[in-house]
Amino acid sequence: MIWRVPLAVSVLMFLVSAVITERVLDRLGSIQETYLQSIANSYLDGVTASISPSVLREDSWEIYDALERLRPVNTAIVPLETIVTTPSRVILAATDPREYPSLEQMDDLQSGLFPDRQIRIESDDGLAYLERDIVYQDTTIGRIYTIFDARQLLAERRDVLSTLILTNAALTVLLVLVGILTVRRMIRPMQTLENHMIEAAEGKATRIDVSQQAPGNSETRRLFMAYNSLLDADEERRELSTRLAEEEKLASLGRLSSVMAHEINNPLGGLLNAVDTLKKHGANAGVRDASLDLLHRGLQGIGDVVRAALATYRPARQSRPLSLSDFHDAKMLLSPELRSRGQVLELLLETGEGLACGCPSGPVRQAVINLLLNASAASPQGADLFLRAARQDDGVVVEVGDRGPGLPARAVRLLTGPARRNLPEGKGLGLWVVRQIIDEIGAGLELATRPGGGSIVRIRLGPGTIGEIGHAA
């Protein structure tokens, strides 16, 4: 802008000066022609009055004498040549007889230089040409051809042109300099703002000192204050984002702790029940072995949950294949909860030779326990629940049935809706964990209605089910 605006001003000034110069010169030419026409008419009027009788007599000597006596001397417009002819253009007399001999015919080329009654100025040779009829008693008795020296007028015109060009050039240069200084002063605040914005883009934002940069310009002051306000707002946003990130971190930690407590609390009841059984019937070798085996698998499951939490719920851990004992463990772990509610869990294992599906035991058992806890909570006192596992094609189908009023819409969305990575607020943590496990191991999940009232959650473990958590897409 520093150069474009002055350049535009200079171009505009050039155009304006060209138009003005053309109009001035045109007006000056008109004035000069009018002035020359007036002087020429005065001269010719005097000559016509003096030589008319001599023209009637065609007395060349008297005409020549009159022309010599009437030639002006101290005037700006001097007649260089005057020729008097008959109506048929026979020369009677001329101020230069050698150039225009008397009694000779004036040729068409010479007469064509003279316009009728209107003076014509030739800028090439600086001469002006004029023709006038000599009329006596309404009869044309002759013609006068006059050549005037117009070089002084043309010199004045050139002087005016030079003066206009020099004046316009000086004004253009002056205006360009004024434009450069003015534009530099006008855009200096923009350059200051640009520098600060570049620094802000590089991460080194600084406030603009309004009192120093724009002490008297209210518009610039408002612009700089708006930029400073923008910096303040950005700083507040950064602080708010940092604070929100910290709060989200704390909230995530709280939710993680809640998940940990939920997942560890699930098998604790069964483990405590196994400990009580050992205290009472520890002498019985069969009871002792079964209880110790349950304790071992339960603690192993808790260890899996802890390791998964340490890896932010995406561990890369090995897990033993799913077996029928995992379903027996799930029933035993939930037995204290079921007894407290007077509920009965029917275990239906419709396979005798084992599962042999290569499915991971830890995640499946964790999902089954969560489903059973939700089924128990949704069912009334004394309700009958069931846990079913059966071979189907190349995989295994696991079903959990309750006697509740049916899954609410929130639970249906958690189990079958779009995947959610964030922990849910309030209730539904167990179902959210189930959905995460199903997605991670690549299993299928279906919902159905149980005959006689209640819901059924069906997990399909097929050949695509992964053998270790962490390799799911």
PDB file of C-alpha atoms in Angstrom, residues 253-434:
ATOM      1  CA  LEU A 253      -9.372 -41.101  37.443  1.00  0.00           C
ATOM      2  CA  GLY A 254     -12.514 -41.207  39.577  1.00  0.00           C
ATOM      3  CA  ARG A 255     -14.401 -43.178  36.938  1.00  0.00           C
ATOM      4  CA  LEU A 256     -11.442 -45.512  36.536  1.00  0.00           C
ATOM      5  CA  SER A 257     -11.410 -46.064  40.258  1.00  0.00           C
ATOM      6  CA  SER A 258     -15.143 -46.737  40.139  1.00  0.00           C
ATOM      7  CA  VAL A 259     -14.642 -49.328  37.403  1.00  0.00           C
ATOM      8  CA  MET A 260     -11.799 -50.907  39.344  1.00  0.00           C
ATOM      9  CA  ALA A 261     -13.888 -51.094  42.497  1.00  0.00           C
ATOM     10  CA  HIS A 262     -16.829 -52.470  40.529  1.00  0.00           C
ATOM     11  CA  GLU A 263     -14.811 -55.137  38.757  1.00  0.00           C
ATOM     12  CA  ILE A 264     -12.860 -56.181  41.853  1.00  0.00           C
ATOM     13  CA  ASN A 265     -15.930 -56.157  44.065  1.00  0.00           C
ATOM     14  CA  ASN A 266     -17.738 -58.630  41.800  1.00  0.00           C
ATOM     15  CA  PRO A 267     -15.636 -61.714  42.658  1.00  0.00           C
ATOM     16  CA  LEU A 268     -14.903 -60.680  46.236  1.00  0.00           C
ATOM     17  CA  GLY A 269     -18.223 -62.048  47.511  1.00  0.00           C
ATOM     18  CA  GLY A 270     -17.515 -65.473  46.069  1.00  0.00           C
ATOM     19  CA  LEU A 271     -13.923 -65.415  47.302  1.00  0.00           C
ATOM     20  CA  LEU A 272     -15.062 -64.548  50.818  1.00  0.00           C
ATOM     21  CA  ASN A 273     -17.634 -67.315  50.576  1.00  0.00           C
ATOM     22  CA  ALA A 274     -14.841 -69.724  49.573  1.00  0.00           C
ATOM     23  CA  VAL A 275     -12.798 -68.570  52.551  1.00  0.00           C
ATOM     24  CA  ASP A 276     -15.764 -69.182  54.869  1.00  0.00           C
ATOM     25  CA  THR A 277     -16.193 -72.628  53.324  1.00  0.00           C
ATOM     26  CA  LEU A 278     -12.531 -73.408  53.985  1.00  0.00           C
ATOM     27  CA  LYS A 279     -12.917 -72.308  57.580  1.00  0.00           C
ATOM     28  CA  LYS A 280     -15.888 -74.593  58.125  1.00  0.00           C
ATOM     29  CA  HIS A 281     -15.097 -77.551  55.875  1.00  0.00           C
ATOM     30  CA  GLY A 282     -11.418 -77.201  55.233  1.00  0.00           C
ATOM     31  CA  ALA A 283     -10.785 -80.703  56.555  1.00  0.00           C
ATOM     32  CA  ASN A 284     -12.719 -82.136  53.623  1.00  0.00           C
ATOM     33  CA  ALA A 285     -10.210 -82.645  50.823  1.00  0.00           C
ATOM     34  CA  GLY A 286     -12.778 -82.245  48.023  1.00  0.00           C
ATOM     35  CA  VAL A 287     -14.233 -79.050  49.459  1.00  0.00           C
ATOM     36  CA  ARG A 288     -10.763 -77.710  50.149  1.00  0.00           C
ATOM     37  CA  ASP A 289      -9.511 -78.364  46.598  1.00  0.00           C
ATOM     38  CA  ALA A 290     -12.632 -76.847  45.003  1.00  0.00           C
ATOM     39  CA  SER A 291     -12.433 -73.781  47.242  1.00  0.00           C
ATOM     40  CA  LEU A 292      -8.712 -73.278  46.624  1.00  0.00           C
ATOM     41  CA  ASP A 293      -9.223 -73.665  42.886  1.00  0.00           C
ATOM     42  CA  LEU A 294     -11.989 -71.050  43.025  1.00  0.00           C
ATOM     43  CA  LEU A 295      -9.748 -68.724  45.032  1.00  0.00           C
ATOM     44  CA  HIS A 296      -6.954 -69.157  42.524  1.00  0.00           C
ATOM     45  CA  ARG A 297      -9.137 -68.351  39.510  1.00  0.00           C
ATOM     46  CA  GLY A 298     -10.867 -65.470  41.285  1.00  0.00           C
ATOM     47  CA  LEU A 299      -7.578 -63.862  42.306  1.00  0.00           C
ATOM     48  CA  GLN A 300      -6.280 -64.445  38.798  1.00  0.00           C
ATOM     49  CA  GLY A 301      -9.306 -62.602  37.416  1.00  0.00           C
ATOM     50  CA  ILE A 302      -8.726 -59.708  39.837  1.00  0.00           C
ATOM     51  CA  GLY A 303      -5.111 -59.607  38.687  1.00  0.00           C
ATOM     52  CA  ASP A 304      -6.284 -59.394  35.077  1.00  0.00           C
ATOM     53  CA  VAL A 305      -8.530 -56.443  35.945  1.00  0.00           C
ATOM     54  CA  VAL A 306      -5.693 -54.628  37.703  1.00  0.00           C
ATOM     55  CA  ARG A 307      -3.291 -55.187  34.821  1.00  0.00           C
ATOM     56  CA  ALA A 308      -5.932 -53.998  32.368  1.00  0.00           C
ATOM     57  CA  ALA A 309      -6.440 -50.826  34.381  1.00  0.00           C
ATOM     58  CA  LEU A 310      -2.688 -50.181  34.414  1.00  0.00           C
ATOM     59  CA  ALA A 311      -2.753 -50.336  30.599  1.00  0.00           C
ATOM     60  CA  THR A 312      -5.711 -47.904  30.433  1.00  0.00           C
ATOM     61  CA  TYR A 313      -8.234 -50.630  29.730  1.00  0.00           C
ATOM     62  CA  ARG A 314      -6.334 -51.736  26.637  1.00  0.00           C
ATOM     63  CA  PRO A 315      -3.910 -54.372  27.909  1.00  0.00           C
ATOM     64  CA  ALA A 316      -2.039 -56.802  25.746  1.00  0.00           C
ATOM     65  CA  ARG A 317      -2.330 -59.798  28.055  1.00  0.00           C
ATOM     66  CA  GLN A 318      -2.600 -63.484  27.446  1.00  0.00           C
ATOM     67  CA  SER A 319      -5.626 -65.312  28.758  1.00  0.00           C
ATOM     68  CA  ARG A 320      -6.340 -69.015  29.086  1.00  0.00           C
ATOM     69  CA  PRO A 321      -9.120 -70.457  26.899  1.00  0.00           C
ATOM     70  CA  LEU A 322     -12.688 -70.374  28.142  1.00  0.00           C
ATOM     71  CA  SER A 323     -13.841 -73.533  29.892  1.00  0.00           C
ATOM     72  CA  LEU A 324     -16.956 -74.835  31.644  1.00  0.00           C
ATOM     73  CA  SER A 325     -15.379 -74.182  35.024  1.00  0.00           C
ATOM     74  CA  ASP A 326     -15.600 -70.438  34.349  1.00  0.00           C
ATOM     75  CA  PHE A 327     -19.403 -70.643  34.365  1.00  0.00           C
ATOM     76  CA  HIS A 328     -19.370 -72.687  37.587  1.00  0.00           C
ATOM     77  CA  ASP A 329     -17.084 -70.038  39.087  1.00  0.00           C
ATOM     78  CA  ALA A 330     -19.467 -67.284  38.039  1.00  0.00           C
ATOM     79  CA  LYS A 331     -22.355 -69.063  39.761  1.00  0.00           C
ATOM     80  CA  MET A 332     -20.321 -69.641  42.922  1.00  0.00           C
ATOM     81  CA  LEU A 333     -19.037 -66.030  42.995  1.00  0.00           C
ATOM     82  CA  LEU A 334     -22.581 -64.698  42.780  1.00  0.00           C
ATOM     83  CA  SER A 335     -24.103 -67.160  45.244  1.00  0.00           C
ATOM     84  CA  PRO A 336     -23.921 -64.737  48.259  1.00  0.00           C
ATOM     85  CA  GLU A 337     -25.727 -62.029  46.259  1.00  0.00           C
ATOM     86  CA  LEU A 338     -28.330 -64.474  45.025  1.00  0.00           C
ATOM     87  CA  ARG A 339     -28.977 -65.928  48.498  1.00  0.00           C
ATOM     88  CA  SER A 340     -29.468 -62.462  49.956  1.00  0.00           C
ATOM     89  CA  ARG A 341     -32.238 -61.858  47.408  1.00  0.00           C
ATOM     90  CA  GLY A 342     -33.705 -65.350  47.541  1.00  0.00           C
ATOM     91  CA  GLN A 343     -33.032 -65.837  43.854  1.00  0.00           C
ATOM     92  CA  VAL A 344     -32.119 -69.039  42.060  1.00  0.00           C
ATOM     93  CA  LEU A 345     -29.576 -69.238  39.218  1.00  0.00           C
ATOM     94  CA  GLU A 346     -30.025 -72.204  36.887  1.00  0.00           C
ATOM     95  CA  LEU A 347     -26.799 -73.207  35.130  1.00  0.00           C
ATOM     96  CA  LEU A 348     -27.459 -74.800  31.720  1.00  0.00           C
ATOM     97  CA  LEU A 349     -24.291 -76.161  30.121  1.00  0.00           C
ATOM     98  CA  GLU A 350     -25.445 -77.849  26.915  1.00  0.00           C
ATOM     99  CA  THR A 351     -22.085 -79.306  25.973  1.00  0.00           C
ATOM    100  CA  GLY A 352     -20.427 -82.295  27.461  1.00  0.00           C
ATOM    101  CA  GLU A 353     -17.086 -82.441  25.690  1.00  0.00           C
ATOM    102  CA  GLY A 354     -16.057 -78.876  26.528  1.00  0.00           C
ATOM    103  CA  LEU A 355     -16.112 -75.647  24.611  1.00  0.00           C
ATOM    104  CA  ALA A 356     -12.862 -75.718  22.603  1.00  0.00           C
ATOM    105  CA  CYS A 357     -13.548 -72.349  20.995  1.00  0.00           C
ATOM    106  CA  GLY A 358     -10.251 -70.683  21.914  1.00  0.00           C
ATOM    107  CA  CYS A 359     -12.115 -67.769  23.483  1.00  0.00           C
ATOM    108  CA  PRO A 360     -10.397 -65.789  26.268  1.00  0.00           C
ATOM    109  CA  SER A 361     -11.734 -66.864  29.658  1.00  0.00           C
ATOM    110  CA  GLY A 362     -11.014 -63.690  31.647  1.00  0.00           C
ATOM    111  CA  PRO A 363     -12.978 -61.155  29.544  1.00  0.00           C
ATOM    112  CA  VAL A 364     -15.879 -63.563  28.925  1.00  0.00           C
ATOM    113  CA  ARG A 365     -16.178 -64.443  32.607  1.00  0.00           C
ATOM    114  CA  GLN A 366     -15.972 -60.746  33.529  1.00  0.00           C
ATOM    115  CA  ALA A 367     -18.775 -59.937  31.064  1.00  0.00           C
ATOM    116  CA  VAL A 368     -20.919 -62.861  32.322  1.00  0.00           C
ATOM    117  CA  ILE A 369     -20.519 -61.792  35.960  1.00  0.00           C
ATOM    118  CA  ASN A 370     -21.558 -58.227  35.103  1.00  0.00           C
ATOM    119  CA  LEU A 371     -24.603 -59.489  33.193  1.00  0.00           C
ATOM    120  CA  LEU A 372     -25.589 -61.754  36.081  1.00  0.00           C
ATOM    121  CA  LEU A 373     -25.252 -58.891  38.580  1.00  0.00           C
ATOM    122  CA  ASN A 374     -27.460 -56.675  36.406  1.00  0.00           C
ATOM    123  CA  ALA A 375     -29.963 -59.550  35.935  1.00  0.00           C
ATOM    124  CA  SER A 376     -30.134 -60.058  39.704  1.00  0.00           C
ATOM    125  CA  ALA A 377     -30.599 -56.349  40.344  1.00  0.00           C
ATOM    126  CA  ALA A 378     -33.337 -56.083  37.698  1.00  0.00           C
ATOM    127  CA  SER A 379     -35.259 -59.158  38.918  1.00  0.00           C
ATOM    128  CA  PRO A 380     -37.580 -59.239  41.947  1.00  0.00           C
ATOM    129  CA  GLN A 381     -37.042 -61.257  45.137  1.00  0.00           C
ATOM    130  CA  GLY A 382     -37.202 -65.031  44.610  1.00  0.00           C
ATOM    131  CA  ALA A 383     -36.870 -64.750  40.815  1.00  0.00           C
ATOM    132  CA  ASP A 384     -35.343 -67.524  38.732  1.00  0.00           C
ATOM    133  CA  LEU A 385     -32.354 -66.609  36.581  1.00  0.00           C
ATOM    134  CA  PHE A 386     -30.440 -68.728  34.145  1.00  0.00           C
ATOM    135  CA  LEU A 387     -26.966 -68.885  32.634  1.00  0.00           C
ATOM    136  CA  ARG A 388     -26.734 -70.969  29.504  1.00  0.00           C
ATOM    137  CA  ALA A 389     -23.703 -71.981  27.415  1.00  0.00           C
ATOM    138  CA  ALA A 390     -23.993 -74.111  24.286  1.00  0.00           C
ATOM    139  CA  ARG A 391     -21.968 -75.044  21.233  1.00  0.00           C
ATOM    140  CA  GLN A 392     -23.344 -73.644  17.988  1.00  0.00           C
ATOM    141  CA  ASP A 393     -21.734 -74.146  14.592  1.00  0.00           C
ATOM    142  CA  ASP A 394     -18.059 -73.241  15.102  1.00  0.00           C
ATOM    143  CA  GLY A 395     -18.588 -71.105  18.182  1.00  0.00           C
ATOM    144  CA  VAL A 396     -20.278 -70.810  21.551  1.00  0.00           C
ATOM    145  CA  VAL A 397     -23.469 -68.996  22.577  1.00  0.00           C
ATOM    146  CA  VAL A 398     -23.724 -67.654  26.140  1.00  0.00           C
ATOM    147  CA  GLU A 399     -27.101 -66.395  27.409  1.00  0.00           C
ATOM    148  CA  VAL A 400     -28.103 -64.663  30.627  1.00  0.00           C
ATOM    149  CA  GLY A 401     -31.825 -64.413  31.439  1.00  0.00           C
ATOM    150  CA  ASP A 402     -33.649 -62.424  34.107  1.00  0.00           C
ATOM    151  CA  ARG A 403     -37.216 -61.807  35.274  1.00  0.00           C
ATOM    152  CA  GLY A 404     -37.091 -58.045  35.183  1.00  0.00           C
ATOM    153  CA  PRO A 405     -39.485 -55.600  33.493  1.00  0.00           C
ATOM    154  CA  GLY A 406     -37.250 -55.392  30.437  1.00  0.00           C
ATOM    155  CA  LEU A 407     -34.134 -53.468  29.584  1.00  0.00           C
ATOM    156  CA  PRO A 408     -34.586 -49.666  29.667  1.00  0.00           C
ATOM    157  CA  ALA A 409     -33.731 -47.593  26.624  1.00  0.00           C
ATOM    158  CA  ARG A 410     -30.497 -46.386  28.234  1.00  0.00           C
ATOM    159  CA  ALA A 411     -29.337 -49.976  28.760  1.00  0.00           C
ATOM    160  CA  VAL A 412     -30.271 -50.925  25.191  1.00  0.00           C
ATOM    161  CA  ARG A 413     -28.222 -48.001  23.845  1.00  0.00           C
ATOM    162  CA  LEU A 414     -25.236 -48.990  25.986  1.00  0.00           C
ATOM    163  CA  LEU A 415     -25.327 -52.583  24.715  1.00  0.00           C
ATOM    164  CA  THR A 416     -26.327 -52.172  21.060  1.00  0.00           C
ATOM    165  CA  GLY A 417     -25.904 -48.473  20.217  1.00  0.00           C
ATOM    166  CA  PRO A 418     -22.783 -46.715  18.869  1.00  0.00           C
ATOM    167  CA  ALA A 419     -19.625 -47.490  20.795  1.00  0.00           C
ATOM    168  CA  ARG A 420     -18.825 -45.092  23.630  1.00  0.00           C
ATOM    169  CA  ARG A 421     -15.283 -44.706  24.873  1.00  0.00           C
ATOM    170  CA  ASN A 422     -16.206 -42.413  27.770  1.00  0.00           C
ATOM    171  CA  LEU A 423     -17.501 -43.875  30.982  1.00  0.00           C
ATOM    172  CA  PRO A 424     -21.223 -43.282  31.553  1.00  0.00           C
ATOM    173  CA  GLU A 425     -22.412 -41.007  34.302  1.00  0.00           C
ATOM    174  CA  GLY A 426     -24.511 -42.584  37.037  1.00  0.00           C
ATOM    175  CA  LYS A 427     -25.894 -46.088  36.496  1.00  0.00           C
ATOM    176  CA  GLY A 428     -24.986 -48.466  33.690  1.00  0.00           C
ATOM    177  CA  LEU A 429     -21.293 -48.960  34.498  1.00  0.00           C
ATOM    178  CA  GLY A 430     -21.567 -52.768  34.416  1.00  0.00           C
ATOM    179  CA  LEU A 431     -23.319 -52.809  31.042  1.00  0.00           C
ATOM    180  CA  TRP A 432     -20.752 -50.319  29.671  1.00  0.00           C
ATOM    181  CA  VAL A 433     -17.965 -52.701  30.750  1.00  0.00           C
ATOM    182  CA  VAL A 434     -19.784 -55.562  29.019  1.00  0.00           C
TER     183      VAL A 434
END
